[in-house]
PDB file of C-alpha atoms in Angstrom:
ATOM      1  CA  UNK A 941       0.000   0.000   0.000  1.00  0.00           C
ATOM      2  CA  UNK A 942       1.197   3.301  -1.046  1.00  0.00           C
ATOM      3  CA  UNK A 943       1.949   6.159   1.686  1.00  0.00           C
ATOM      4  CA  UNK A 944      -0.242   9.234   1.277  1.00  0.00           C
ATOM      5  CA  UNK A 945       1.332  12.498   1.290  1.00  0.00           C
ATOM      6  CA  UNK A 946      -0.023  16.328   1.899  1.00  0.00           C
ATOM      7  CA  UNK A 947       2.091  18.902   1.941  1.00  0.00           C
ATOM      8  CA  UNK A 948       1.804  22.241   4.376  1.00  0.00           C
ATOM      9  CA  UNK A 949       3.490  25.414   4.892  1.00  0.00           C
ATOM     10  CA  UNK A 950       4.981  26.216   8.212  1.00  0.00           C
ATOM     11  CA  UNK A 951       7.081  28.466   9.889  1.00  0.00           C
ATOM     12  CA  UNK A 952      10.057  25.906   9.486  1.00  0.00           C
ATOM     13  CA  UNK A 953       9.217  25.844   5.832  1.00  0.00           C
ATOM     14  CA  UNK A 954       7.431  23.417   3.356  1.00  0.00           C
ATOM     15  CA  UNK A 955       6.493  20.385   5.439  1.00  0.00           C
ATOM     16  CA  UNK A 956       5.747  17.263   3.808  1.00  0.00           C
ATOM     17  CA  UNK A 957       3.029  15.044   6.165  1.00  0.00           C
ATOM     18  CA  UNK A 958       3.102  11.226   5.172  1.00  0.00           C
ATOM     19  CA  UNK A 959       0.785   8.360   6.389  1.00  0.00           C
ATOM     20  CA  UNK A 960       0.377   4.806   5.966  1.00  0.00           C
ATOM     21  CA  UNK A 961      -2.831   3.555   6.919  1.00  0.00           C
ATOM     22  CA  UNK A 962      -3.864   4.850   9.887  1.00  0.00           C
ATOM     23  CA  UNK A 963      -0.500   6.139  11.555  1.00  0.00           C
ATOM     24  CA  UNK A 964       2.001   9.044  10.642  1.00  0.00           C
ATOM     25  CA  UNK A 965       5.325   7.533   8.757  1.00  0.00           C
ATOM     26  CA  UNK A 966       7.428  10.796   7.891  1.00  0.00           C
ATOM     27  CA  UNK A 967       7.646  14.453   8.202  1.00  0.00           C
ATOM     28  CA  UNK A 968       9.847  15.750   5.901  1.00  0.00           C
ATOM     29  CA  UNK A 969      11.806  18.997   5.867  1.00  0.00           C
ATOM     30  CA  UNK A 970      11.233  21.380   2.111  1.00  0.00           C
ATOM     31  CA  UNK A 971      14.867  20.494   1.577  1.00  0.00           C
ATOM     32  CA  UNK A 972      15.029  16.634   2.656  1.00  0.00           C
ATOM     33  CA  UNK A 973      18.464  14.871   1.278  1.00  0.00           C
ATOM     34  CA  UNK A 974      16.743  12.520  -1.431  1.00  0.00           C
ATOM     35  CA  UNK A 975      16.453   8.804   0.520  1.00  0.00           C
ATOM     36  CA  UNK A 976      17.106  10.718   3.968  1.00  0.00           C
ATOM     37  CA  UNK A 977      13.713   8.401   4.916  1.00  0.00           C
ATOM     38  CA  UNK A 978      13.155   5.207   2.907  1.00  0.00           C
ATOM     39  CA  UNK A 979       9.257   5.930   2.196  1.00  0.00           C
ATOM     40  CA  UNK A 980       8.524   3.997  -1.127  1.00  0.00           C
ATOM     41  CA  UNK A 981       5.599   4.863  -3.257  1.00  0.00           C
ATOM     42  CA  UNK A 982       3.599   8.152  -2.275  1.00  0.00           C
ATOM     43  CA  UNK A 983       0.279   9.282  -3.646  1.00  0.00           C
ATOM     44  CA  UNK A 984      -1.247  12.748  -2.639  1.00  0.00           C
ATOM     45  CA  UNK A 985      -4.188  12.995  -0.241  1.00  0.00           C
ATOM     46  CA  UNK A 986      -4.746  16.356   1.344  1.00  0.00           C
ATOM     47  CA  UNK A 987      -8.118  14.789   2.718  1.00  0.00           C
ATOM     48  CA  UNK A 988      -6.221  12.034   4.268  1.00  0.00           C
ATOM     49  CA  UNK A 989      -7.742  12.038   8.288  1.00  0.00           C
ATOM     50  CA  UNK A 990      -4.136  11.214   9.710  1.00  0.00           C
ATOM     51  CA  UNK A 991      -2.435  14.352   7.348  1.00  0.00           C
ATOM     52  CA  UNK A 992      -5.099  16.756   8.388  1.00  0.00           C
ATOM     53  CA  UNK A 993      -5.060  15.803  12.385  1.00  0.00           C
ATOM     54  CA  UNK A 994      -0.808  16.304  12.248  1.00  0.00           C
ATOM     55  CA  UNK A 995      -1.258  19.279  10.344  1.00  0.00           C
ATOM     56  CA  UNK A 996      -3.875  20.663  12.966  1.00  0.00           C
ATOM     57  CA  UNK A 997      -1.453  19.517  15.871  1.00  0.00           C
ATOM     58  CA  UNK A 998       1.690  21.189  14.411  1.00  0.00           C
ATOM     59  CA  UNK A 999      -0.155  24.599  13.582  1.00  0.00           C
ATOM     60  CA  UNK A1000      -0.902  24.437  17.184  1.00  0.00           C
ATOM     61  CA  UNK A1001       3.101  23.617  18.020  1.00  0.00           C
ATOM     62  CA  UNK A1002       3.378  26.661  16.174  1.00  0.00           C
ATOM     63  CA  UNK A1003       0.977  28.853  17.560  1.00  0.00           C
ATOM     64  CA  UNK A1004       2.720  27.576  21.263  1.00  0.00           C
ATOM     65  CA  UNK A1005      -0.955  26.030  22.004  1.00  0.00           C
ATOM     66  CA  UNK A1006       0.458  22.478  21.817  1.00  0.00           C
ATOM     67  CA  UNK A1007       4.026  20.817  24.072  1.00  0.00           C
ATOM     68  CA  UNK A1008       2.901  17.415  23.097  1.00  0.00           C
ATOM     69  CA  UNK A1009       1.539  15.537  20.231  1.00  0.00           C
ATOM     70  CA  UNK A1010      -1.390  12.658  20.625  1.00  0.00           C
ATOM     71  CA  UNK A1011      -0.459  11.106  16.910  1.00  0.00           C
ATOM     72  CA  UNK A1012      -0.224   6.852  16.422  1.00  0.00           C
ATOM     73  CA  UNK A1013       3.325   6.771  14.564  1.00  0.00           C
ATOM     74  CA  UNK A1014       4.647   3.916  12.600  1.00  0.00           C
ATOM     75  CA  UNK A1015       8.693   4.429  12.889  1.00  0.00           C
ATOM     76  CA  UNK A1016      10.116   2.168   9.910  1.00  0.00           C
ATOM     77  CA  UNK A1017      13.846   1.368  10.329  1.00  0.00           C
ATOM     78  CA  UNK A1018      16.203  -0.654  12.088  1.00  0.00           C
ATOM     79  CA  UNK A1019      15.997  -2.393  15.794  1.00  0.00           C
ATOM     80  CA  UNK A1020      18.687   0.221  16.922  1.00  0.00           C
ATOM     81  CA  UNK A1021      17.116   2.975  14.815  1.00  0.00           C
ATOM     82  CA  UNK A1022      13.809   2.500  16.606  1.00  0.00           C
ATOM     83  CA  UNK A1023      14.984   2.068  20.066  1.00  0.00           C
ATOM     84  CA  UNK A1024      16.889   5.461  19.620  1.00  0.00           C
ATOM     85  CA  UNK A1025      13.435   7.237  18.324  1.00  0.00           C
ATOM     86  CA  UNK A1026      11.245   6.284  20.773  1.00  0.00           C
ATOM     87  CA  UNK A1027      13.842   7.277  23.334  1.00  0.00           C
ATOM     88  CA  UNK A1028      13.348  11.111  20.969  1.00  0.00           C
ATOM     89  CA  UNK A1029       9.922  10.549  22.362  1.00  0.00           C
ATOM     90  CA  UNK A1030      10.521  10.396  25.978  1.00  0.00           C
ATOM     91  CA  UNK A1031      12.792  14.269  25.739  1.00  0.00           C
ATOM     92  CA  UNK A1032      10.129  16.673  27.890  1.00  0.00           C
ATOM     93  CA  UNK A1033       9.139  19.578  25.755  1.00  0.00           C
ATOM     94  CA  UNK A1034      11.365  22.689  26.300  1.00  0.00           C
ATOM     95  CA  UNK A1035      14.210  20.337  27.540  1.00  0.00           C
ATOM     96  CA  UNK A1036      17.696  19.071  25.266  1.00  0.00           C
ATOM     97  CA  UNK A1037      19.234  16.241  25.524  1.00  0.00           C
ATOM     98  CA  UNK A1038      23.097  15.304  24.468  1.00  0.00           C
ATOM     99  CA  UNK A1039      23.855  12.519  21.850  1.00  0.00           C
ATOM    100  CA  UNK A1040      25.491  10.242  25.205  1.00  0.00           C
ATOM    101  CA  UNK A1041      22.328  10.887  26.998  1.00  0.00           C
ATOM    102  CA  UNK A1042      20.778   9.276  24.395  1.00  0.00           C
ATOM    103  CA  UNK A1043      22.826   6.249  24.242  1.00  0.00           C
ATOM    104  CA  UNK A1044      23.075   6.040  27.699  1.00  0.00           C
ATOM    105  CA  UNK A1045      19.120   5.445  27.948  1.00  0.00           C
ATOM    106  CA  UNK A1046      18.884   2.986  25.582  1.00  0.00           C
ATOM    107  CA  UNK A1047      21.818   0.778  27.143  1.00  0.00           C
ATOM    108  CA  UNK A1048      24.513   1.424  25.134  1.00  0.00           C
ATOM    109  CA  UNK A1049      27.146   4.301  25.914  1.00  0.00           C
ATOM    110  CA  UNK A1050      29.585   3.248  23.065  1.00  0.00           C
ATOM    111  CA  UNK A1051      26.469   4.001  20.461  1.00  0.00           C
ATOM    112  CA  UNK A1052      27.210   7.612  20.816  1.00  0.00           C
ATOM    113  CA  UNK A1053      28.190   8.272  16.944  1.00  0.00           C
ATOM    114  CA  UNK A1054      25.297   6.137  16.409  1.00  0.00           C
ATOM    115  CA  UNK A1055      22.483   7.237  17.626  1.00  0.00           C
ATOM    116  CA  UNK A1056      23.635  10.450  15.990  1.00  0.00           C
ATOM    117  CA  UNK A1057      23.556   8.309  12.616  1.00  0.00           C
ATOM    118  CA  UNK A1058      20.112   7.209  13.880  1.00  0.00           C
ATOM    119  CA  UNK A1059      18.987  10.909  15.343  1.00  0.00           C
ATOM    120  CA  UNK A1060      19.868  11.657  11.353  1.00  0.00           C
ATOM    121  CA  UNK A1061      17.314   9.596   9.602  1.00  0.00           C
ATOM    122  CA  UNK A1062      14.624  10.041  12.465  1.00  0.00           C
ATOM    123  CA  UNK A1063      11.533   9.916   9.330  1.00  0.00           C
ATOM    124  CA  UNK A1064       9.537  11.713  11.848  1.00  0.00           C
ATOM    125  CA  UNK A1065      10.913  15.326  12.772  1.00  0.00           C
ATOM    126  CA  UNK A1066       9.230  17.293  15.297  1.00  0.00           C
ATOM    127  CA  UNK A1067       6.942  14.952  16.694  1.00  0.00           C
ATOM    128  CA  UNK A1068       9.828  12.449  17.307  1.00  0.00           C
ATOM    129  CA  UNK A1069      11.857  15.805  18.368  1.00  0.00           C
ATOM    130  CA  UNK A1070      15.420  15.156  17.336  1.00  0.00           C
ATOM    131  CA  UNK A1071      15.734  19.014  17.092  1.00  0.00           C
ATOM    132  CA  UNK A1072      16.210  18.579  21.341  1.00  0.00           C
ATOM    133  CA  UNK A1073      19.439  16.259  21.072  1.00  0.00           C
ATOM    134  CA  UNK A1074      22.546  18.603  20.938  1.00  0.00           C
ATOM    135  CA  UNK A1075      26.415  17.873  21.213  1.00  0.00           C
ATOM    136  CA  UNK A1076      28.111  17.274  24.232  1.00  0.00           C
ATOM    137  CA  UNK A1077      29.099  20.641  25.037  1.00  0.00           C
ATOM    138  CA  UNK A1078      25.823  22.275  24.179  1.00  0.00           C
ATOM    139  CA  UNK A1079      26.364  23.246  20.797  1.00  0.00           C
ATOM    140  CA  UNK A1080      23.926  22.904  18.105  1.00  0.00           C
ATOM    141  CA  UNK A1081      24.792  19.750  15.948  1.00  0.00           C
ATOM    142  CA  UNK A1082      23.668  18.528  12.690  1.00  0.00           C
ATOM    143  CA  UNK A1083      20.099  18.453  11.565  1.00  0.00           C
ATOM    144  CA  UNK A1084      17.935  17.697   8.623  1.00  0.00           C
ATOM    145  CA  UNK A1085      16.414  20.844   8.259  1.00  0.00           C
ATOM    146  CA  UNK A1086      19.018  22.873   9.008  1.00  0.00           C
ATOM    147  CA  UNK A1087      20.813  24.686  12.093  1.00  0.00           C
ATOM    148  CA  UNK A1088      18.190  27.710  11.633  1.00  0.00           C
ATOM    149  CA  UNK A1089      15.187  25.215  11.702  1.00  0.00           C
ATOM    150  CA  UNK A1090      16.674  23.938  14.532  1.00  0.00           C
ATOM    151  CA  UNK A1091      17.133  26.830  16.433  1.00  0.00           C
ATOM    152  CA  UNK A1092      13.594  28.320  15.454  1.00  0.00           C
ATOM    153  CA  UNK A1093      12.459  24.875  17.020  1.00  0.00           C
ATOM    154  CA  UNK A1094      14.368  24.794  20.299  1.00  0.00           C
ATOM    155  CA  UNK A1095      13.627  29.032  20.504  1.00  0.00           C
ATOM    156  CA  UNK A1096      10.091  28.352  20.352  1.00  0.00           C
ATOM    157  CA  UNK A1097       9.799  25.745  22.681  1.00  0.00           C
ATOM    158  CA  UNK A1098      12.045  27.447  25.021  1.00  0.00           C
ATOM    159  CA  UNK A1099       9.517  30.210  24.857  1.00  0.00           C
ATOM    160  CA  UNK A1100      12.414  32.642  23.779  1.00  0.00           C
ATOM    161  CA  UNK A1101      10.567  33.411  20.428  1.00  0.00           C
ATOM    162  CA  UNK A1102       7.016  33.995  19.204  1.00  0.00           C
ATOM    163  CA  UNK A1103       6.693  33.421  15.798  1.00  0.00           C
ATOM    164  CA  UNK A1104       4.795  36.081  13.437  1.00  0.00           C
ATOM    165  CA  UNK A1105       0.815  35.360  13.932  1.00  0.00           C
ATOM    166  CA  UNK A1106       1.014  33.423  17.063  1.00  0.00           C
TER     167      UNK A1106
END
């Protein structure tokens, strides 16, 4: 079965909303590396229930009406890749967490450089907030849609920003 796609505009940019069945698969940044997420087929369907609920819920992330999202998510990817994404999910809104905090959670403190790997191909940004893992010493690290994204994200949550219309 094909995924179904909608796209919306956000205040991170162009943000491409994919389902499968009855769960959320991807969110995808206007400037995704090609095969970033391994998605397969996509058909369009801006009437899609799942699209139009996780476009509702991140309008309200945007707005700052919304620190949590209540969306059924279907990670696809590896054992590892999936342990390190739902531990994404457990980061508290408005909090960061280091790449070694990450591996230390999940059991495995030599996995540093990869759960960054993993962190990198997390198909689900925002909801599964890899934007909240940062290096070591604080700094702002790599990220799919980019170090401003990133910052907007972390700004916004830290309540440091109000974006335009909100």
């Amino acid at each position: 079965m094909p995924h179904a796609y909608k796209v919306m505009d956000s205040p991170a940019g162009k943000l491409t909303l994919v389902a499968k069945d009855e769960k959320l698969s991807a969110i995808l940044w206007e400037n995704d590396k090609p095969n970033r997420v391994k998605l397969g087929a996509l058909h369009e369907d801006n009437d899609h229930p799942v699209l139009l609920e996780t476009e509702r819920q991140l309008n309200e992330y945007f707005a700052g009406k919304r620190n949590r999202f209540e969306l059924e998510l279907e990670f696809t990817g590896t054992a590892f890749q999936k342990k390190v994404w739902q531990a994404l999910l457990t980061i508290p809104f408005g909090e960061t967490r280091s790449y070694g905090d990450i591996a230390r959670q999940i059991g495995n403190m030599k996995a540093v450089r990869a759960v960054g790997a993993a962190n990198g191909r997390n198909p689900i940004s925002i909801v599964a907030p890899c934007h909240r893992v940062i290096g070591a010493s604080g700094d702002l690290t790599g990220f799919a849609g980019g170090l401003g994204v990133k910052k907007l994200l972390l700004g916004l949550e830290s309540r440091e920003m109000t974006l335009p219309g909100t």
